Short mmCIF file of C-alpha atoms in Angstrom, two decimals:
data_model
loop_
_atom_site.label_atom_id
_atom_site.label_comp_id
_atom_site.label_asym_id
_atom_site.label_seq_id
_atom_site.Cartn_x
_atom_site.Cartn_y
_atom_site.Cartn_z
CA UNK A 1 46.75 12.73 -112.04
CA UNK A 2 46.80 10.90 -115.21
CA UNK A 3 49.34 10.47 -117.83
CA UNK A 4 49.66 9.09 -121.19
CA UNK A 5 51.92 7.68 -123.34
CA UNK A 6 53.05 6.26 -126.25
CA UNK A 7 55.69 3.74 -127.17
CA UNK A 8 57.95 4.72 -130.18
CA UNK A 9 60.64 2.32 -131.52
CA UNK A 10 63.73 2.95 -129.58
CA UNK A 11 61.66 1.04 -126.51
CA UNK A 12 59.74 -1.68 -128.29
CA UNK A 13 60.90 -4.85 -126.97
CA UNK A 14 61.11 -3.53 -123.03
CA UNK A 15 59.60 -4.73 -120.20
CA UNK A 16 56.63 -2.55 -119.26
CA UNK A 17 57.66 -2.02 -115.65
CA UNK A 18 61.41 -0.96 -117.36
CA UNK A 19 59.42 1.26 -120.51
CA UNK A 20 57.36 3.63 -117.75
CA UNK A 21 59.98 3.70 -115.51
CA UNK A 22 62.27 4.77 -118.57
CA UNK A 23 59.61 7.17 -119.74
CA UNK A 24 58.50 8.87 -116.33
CA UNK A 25 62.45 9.64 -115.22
CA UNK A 26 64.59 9.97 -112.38
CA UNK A 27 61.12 11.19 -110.44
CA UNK A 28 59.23 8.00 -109.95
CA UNK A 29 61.17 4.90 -109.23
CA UNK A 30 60.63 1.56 -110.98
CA UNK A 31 59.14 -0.09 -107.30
CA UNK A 32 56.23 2.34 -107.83
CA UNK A 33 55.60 1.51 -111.34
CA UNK A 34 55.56 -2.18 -110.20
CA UNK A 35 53.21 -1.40 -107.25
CA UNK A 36 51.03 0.69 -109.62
CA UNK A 37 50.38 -1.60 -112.23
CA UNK A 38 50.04 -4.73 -109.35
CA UNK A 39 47.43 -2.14 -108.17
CA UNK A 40 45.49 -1.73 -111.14
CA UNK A 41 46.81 1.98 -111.80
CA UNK A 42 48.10 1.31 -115.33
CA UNK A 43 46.24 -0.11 -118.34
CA UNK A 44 46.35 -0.52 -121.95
CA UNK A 45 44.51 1.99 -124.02
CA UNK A 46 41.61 2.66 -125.79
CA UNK A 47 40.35 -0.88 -124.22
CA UNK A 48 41.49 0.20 -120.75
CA UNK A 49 42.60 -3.53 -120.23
CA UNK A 50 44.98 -4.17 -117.43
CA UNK A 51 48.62 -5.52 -118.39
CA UNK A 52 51.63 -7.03 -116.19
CA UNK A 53 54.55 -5.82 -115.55
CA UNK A 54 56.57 -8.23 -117.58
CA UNK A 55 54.31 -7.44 -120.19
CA UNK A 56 56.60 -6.59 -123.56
CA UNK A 57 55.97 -3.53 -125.25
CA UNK A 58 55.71 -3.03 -129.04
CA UNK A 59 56.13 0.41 -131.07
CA UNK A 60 52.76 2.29 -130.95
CA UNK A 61 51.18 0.62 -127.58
CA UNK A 62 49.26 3.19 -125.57
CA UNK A 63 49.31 3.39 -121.84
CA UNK A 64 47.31 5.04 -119.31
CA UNK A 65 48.62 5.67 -116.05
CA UNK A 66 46.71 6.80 -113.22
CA UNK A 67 48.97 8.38 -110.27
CA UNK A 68 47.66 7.70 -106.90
CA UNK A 69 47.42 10.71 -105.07
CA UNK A 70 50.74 10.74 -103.20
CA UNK A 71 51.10 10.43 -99.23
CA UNK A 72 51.06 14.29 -97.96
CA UNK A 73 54.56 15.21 -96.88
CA UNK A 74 53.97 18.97 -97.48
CA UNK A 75 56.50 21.43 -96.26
CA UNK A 76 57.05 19.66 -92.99
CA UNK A 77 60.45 19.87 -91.52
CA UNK A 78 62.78 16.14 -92.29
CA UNK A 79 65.32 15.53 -90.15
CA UNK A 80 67.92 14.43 -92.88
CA UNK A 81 72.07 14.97 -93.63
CA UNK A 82 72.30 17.76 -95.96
CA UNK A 83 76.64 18.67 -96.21
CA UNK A 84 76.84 22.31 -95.71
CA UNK A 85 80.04 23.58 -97.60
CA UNK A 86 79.78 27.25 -96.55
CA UNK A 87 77.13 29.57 -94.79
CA UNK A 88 76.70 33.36 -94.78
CA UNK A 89 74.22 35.58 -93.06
CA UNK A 90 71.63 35.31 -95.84
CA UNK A 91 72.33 32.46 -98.08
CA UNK A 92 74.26 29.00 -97.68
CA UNK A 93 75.85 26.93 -100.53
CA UNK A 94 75.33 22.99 -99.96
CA UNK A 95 76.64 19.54 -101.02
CA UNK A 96 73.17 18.06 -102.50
CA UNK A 97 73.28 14.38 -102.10
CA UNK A 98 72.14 12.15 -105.30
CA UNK A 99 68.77 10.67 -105.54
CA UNK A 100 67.34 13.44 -103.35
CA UNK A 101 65.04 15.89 -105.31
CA UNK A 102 65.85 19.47 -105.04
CA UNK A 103 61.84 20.22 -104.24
CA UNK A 104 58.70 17.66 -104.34
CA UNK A 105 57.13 16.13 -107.57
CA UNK A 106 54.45 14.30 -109.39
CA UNK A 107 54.58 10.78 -107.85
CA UNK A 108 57.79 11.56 -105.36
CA UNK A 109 56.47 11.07 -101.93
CA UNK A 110 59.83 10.94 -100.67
CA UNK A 111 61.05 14.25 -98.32
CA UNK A 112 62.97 16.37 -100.71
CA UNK A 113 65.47 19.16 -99.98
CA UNK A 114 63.14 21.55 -98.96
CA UNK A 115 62.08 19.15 -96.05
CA UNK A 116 65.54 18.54 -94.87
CA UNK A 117 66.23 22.64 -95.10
CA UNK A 118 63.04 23.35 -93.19
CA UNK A 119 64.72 21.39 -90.27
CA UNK A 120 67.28 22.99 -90.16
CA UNK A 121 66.64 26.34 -90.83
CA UNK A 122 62.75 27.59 -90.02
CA UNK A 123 62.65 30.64 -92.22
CA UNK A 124 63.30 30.27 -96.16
CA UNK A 125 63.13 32.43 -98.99
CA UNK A 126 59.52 32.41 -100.21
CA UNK A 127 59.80 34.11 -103.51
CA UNK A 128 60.36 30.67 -105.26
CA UNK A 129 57.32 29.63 -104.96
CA UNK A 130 55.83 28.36 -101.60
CA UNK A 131 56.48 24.78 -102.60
CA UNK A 132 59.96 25.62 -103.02
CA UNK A 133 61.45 27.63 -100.62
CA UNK A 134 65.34 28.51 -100.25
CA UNK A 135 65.86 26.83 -103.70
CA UNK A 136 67.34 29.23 -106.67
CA UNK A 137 68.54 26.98 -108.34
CA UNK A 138 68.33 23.28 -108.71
CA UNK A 139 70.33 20.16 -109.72
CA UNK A 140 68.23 16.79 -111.40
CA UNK A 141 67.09 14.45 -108.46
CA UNK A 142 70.32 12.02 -109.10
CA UNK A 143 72.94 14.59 -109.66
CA UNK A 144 75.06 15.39 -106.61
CA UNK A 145 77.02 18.55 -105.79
CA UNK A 146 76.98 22.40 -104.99
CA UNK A 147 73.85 24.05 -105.03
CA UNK A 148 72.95 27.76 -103.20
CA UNK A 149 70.23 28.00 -100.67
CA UNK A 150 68.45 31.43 -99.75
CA UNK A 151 67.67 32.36 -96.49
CA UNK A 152 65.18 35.27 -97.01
CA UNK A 153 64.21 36.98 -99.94
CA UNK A 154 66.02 39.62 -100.73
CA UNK A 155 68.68 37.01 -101.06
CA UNK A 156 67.17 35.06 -103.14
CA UNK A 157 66.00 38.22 -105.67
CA UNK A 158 69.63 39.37 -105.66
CA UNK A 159 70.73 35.29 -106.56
CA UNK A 160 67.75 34.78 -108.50
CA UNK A 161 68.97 37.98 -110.77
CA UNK A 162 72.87 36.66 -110.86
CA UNK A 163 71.60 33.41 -112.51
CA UNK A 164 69.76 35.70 -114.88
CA UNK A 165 72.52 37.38 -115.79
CA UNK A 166 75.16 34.60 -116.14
CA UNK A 167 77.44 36.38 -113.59
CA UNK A 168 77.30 32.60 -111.74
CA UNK A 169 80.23 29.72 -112.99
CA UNK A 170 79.31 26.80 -112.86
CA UNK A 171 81.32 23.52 -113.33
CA UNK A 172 79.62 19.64 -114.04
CA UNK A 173 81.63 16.37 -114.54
CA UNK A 174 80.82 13.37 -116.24
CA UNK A 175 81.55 9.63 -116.98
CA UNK A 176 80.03 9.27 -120.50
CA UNK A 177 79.25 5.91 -122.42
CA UNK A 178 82.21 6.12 -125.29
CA UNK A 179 83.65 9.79 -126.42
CA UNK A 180 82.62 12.48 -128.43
CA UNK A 181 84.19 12.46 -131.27
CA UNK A 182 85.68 16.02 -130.73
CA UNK A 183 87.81 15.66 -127.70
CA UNK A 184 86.20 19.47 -126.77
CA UNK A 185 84.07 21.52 -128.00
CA UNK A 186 80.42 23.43 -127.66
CA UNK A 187 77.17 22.12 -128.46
CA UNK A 188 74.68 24.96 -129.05
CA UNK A 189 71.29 23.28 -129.03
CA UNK A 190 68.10 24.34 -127.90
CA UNK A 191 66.36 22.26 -125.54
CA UNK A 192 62.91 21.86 -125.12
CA UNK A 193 60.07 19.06 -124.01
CA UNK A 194 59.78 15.95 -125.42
CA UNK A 195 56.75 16.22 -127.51
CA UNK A 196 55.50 12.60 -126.21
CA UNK A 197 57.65 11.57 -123.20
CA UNK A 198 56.48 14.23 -120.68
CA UNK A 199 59.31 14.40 -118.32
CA UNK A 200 62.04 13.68 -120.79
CA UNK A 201 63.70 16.83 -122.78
CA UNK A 202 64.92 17.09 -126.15
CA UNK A 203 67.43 19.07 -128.91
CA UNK A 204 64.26 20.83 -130.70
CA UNK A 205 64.09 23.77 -132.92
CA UNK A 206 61.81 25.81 -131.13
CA UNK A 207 63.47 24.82 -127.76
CA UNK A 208 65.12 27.27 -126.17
CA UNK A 209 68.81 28.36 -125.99
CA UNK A 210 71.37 25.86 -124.17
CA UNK A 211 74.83 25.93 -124.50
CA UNK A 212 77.36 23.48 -123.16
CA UNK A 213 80.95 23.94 -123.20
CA UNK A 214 83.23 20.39 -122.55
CA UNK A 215 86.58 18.94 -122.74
CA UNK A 216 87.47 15.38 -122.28
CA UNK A 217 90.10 14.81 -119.66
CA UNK A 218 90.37 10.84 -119.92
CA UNK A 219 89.06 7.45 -121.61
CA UNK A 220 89.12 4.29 -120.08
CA UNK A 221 88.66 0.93 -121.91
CA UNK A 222 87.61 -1.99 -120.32
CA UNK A 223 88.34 -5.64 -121.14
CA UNK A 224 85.06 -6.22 -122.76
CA UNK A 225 86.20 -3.65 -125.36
CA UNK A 226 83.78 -1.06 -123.90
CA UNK A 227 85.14 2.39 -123.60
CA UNK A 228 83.80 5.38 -121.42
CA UNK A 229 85.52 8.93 -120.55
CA UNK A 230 85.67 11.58 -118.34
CA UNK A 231 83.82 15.06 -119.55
CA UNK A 232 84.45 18.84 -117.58
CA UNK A 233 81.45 20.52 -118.62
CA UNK A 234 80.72 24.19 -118.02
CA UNK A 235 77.06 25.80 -118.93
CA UNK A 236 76.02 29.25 -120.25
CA UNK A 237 72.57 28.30 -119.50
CA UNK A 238 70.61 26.28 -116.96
CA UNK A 239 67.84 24.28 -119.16
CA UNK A 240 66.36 21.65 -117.40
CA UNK A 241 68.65 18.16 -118.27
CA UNK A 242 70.78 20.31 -120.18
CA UNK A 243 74.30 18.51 -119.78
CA UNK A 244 72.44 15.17 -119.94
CA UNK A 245 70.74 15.86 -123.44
CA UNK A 246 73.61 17.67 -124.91
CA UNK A 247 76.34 14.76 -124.00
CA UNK A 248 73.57 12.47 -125.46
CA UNK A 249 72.84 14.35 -128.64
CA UNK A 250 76.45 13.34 -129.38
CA UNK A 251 75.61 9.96 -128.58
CA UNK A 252 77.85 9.53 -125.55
CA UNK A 253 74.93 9.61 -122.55
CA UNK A 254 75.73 10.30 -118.92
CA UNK A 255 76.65 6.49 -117.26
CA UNK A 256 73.74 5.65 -114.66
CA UNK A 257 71.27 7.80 -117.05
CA UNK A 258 67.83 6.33 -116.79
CA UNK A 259 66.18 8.62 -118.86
CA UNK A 260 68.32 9.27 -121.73
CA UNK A 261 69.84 6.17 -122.13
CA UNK A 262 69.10 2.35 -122.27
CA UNK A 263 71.93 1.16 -120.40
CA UNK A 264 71.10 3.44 -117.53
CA UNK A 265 70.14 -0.15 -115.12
CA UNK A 266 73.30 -1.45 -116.10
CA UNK A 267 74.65 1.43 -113.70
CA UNK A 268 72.67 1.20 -110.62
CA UNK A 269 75.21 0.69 -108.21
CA UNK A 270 76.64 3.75 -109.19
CA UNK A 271 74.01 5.80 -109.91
CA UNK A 272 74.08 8.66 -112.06
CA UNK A 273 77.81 10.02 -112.61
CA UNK A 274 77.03 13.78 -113.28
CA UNK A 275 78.41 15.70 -110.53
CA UNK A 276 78.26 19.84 -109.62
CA UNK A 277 81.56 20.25 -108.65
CA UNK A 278 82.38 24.15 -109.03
CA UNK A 279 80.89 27.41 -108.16
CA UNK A 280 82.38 30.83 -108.91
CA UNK A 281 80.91 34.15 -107.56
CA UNK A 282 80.38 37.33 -106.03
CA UNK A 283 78.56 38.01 -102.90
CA UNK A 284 75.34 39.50 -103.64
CA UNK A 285 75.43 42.49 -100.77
CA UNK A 286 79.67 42.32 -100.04
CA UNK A 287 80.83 41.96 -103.18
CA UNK A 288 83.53 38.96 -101.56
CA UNK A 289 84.51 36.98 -104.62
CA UNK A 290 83.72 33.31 -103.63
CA UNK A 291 85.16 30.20 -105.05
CA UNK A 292 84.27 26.09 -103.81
CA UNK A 293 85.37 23.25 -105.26
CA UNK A 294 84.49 19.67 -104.39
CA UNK A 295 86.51 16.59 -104.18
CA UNK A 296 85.20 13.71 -106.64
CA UNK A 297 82.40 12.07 -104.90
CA UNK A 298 83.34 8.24 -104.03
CA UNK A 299 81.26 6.71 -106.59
CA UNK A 300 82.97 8.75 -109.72
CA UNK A 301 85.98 7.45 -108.42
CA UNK A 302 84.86 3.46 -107.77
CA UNK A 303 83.24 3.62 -111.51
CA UNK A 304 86.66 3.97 -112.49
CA UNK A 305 88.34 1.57 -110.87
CA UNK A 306 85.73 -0.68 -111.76
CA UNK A 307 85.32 0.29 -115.67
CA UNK A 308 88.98 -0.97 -116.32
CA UNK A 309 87.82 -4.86 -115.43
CA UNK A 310 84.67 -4.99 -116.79
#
């Protein structure tokens, strides 16, 4: 697989190692993009001449970056810790850990969530897709929180249709960089791709509908003068890196956010702090109205301990 890219202002002045792994996302980690460039995978375009990884980058550079085919790991069952909240007959609703992908990708040959649910439950929902099976609905690689698992597939059509429909409630929180200046407040953009960052997503006006409803519940400032708060977010729609553009497009990006924000590195220890912390719904085949609610993982709550002294 080969991609291409090119650098535009906003990353001129980057590392190369930092600029791909920037530009490729929470999918491929920086290691790889050092071992792939060591390796010979990436070069500078149209002379196809190799570059280093401390290489700086300046606006318009062109890379080419050739993705070694990735180390099979297929559907095979993963022994892994997966936090099952609650389980029914024909669907389960789980606690997904951060920095595990919801199914495989493009230059992730780490197991994913399918692997771990394939060891623990043989039979999945198929109607997905066969590379995805059980999974209705997914949450970014780094995000952590309640997602809903189907067991077979009339489960998964009846879930599958609820999502459709909006009958599903979902609730996201968020340390942001700074504050919106509206302390709540909806942000109707459309999202779509980035036209030259392929895994990145952006406010376009031929993207399609995304609406994000938010209310800040806290700032903190810290000693250095910097100042970050605390965001309840609740989505109409599901867009791919909705919550992440949106809080971004007000210029206040997710803390930890590699993708869609510069600082994201600064963040590491804490990852990214966008969390799934709600689900309202019916039962699909009961009709039982369901309701789970998470604590606040342990690193929402460190990053705030933390923000106050830095």
């Amino acid at each position: 697989m080969i991609l291409k890219t090119i650098v535009n202002e906003e990353f001129a002045g980057m590392r190369l190692d930092r600029f791909l792994s920037a530009y490729t996302g929470d999918d491929i980690s920086r290691t790889s993009i050092q071992k792939w460039i060591k390796s010979g995978n990436i070069f500078q375009i149209p002379a196809k001449k190799a570059v280093k990884a401390s290489y700086i980058v300046n606006s318009g550079d062109e890379f080419e970056i050739h993705i070694p085919r990735k180390k099979e790991i297929g559907l095979n069952p993963v022994e892994m810790q997966i936090p099952i909240v609650r389980e029914w007959e024909d669907f389960l609703v789980i606690n997904k850990p951060a920095g595990l992908a919801s199914h495989g990708g493009p230059g992730d040959s780490e197991p994913s969530l399918v692997n771990g649910l394939l060891f623990l439950f043989k039979n999945l929902s198929s109607v997905g897709g066969e590379d995805r099976p059980g999974i209705v609905h997914r949450l970014d690689k780094p995000t952590s929180g309640l997602m809903i698992v189907a067991k077979n597939d009339r489960a998964h059509i009846a879930l599958s249709r609820m999502f459709q429909e909006k009958t599903v409630y979902k609730r996201y929180y968020a340390w942001l960089i700074q504050a919106p200046r509206e302390s709540g407040g909806r942000v109707e953009s459309p999202i779509g791709r980035h036209p030259l960052e392929r895994l990145k997503m952006c406010i376009r006006k031929d993207g399609r509908k995304a609406i994000t409803n938010y209310k800040i519940l806290k700032t903190v400032s810290s000693r250095k003068g910097r100042n970050y708060s605390l965001a309840e977010a609740e989505i109409e729609t599901g867009r791919t890196h909705q919550i992440r553009v949106h809080f971004q497009s007000l210029g206040c990006p997710v803390v930890g956010d590699r993708l869609y924000s510069r600082s994201g590195d600064e963040f590491k220890k804490y990852g990214l702090l966008l969390f799934a912390q709600k689900l309202r719904f019916q039962h699909p085949f009961t009709g039982e109205e369901i309701e789970i609610e998470l604590p606040f993982p342990s690193n929402f709550i460190e990053f705030e301990k933390d923000s106050e002294l830095r």
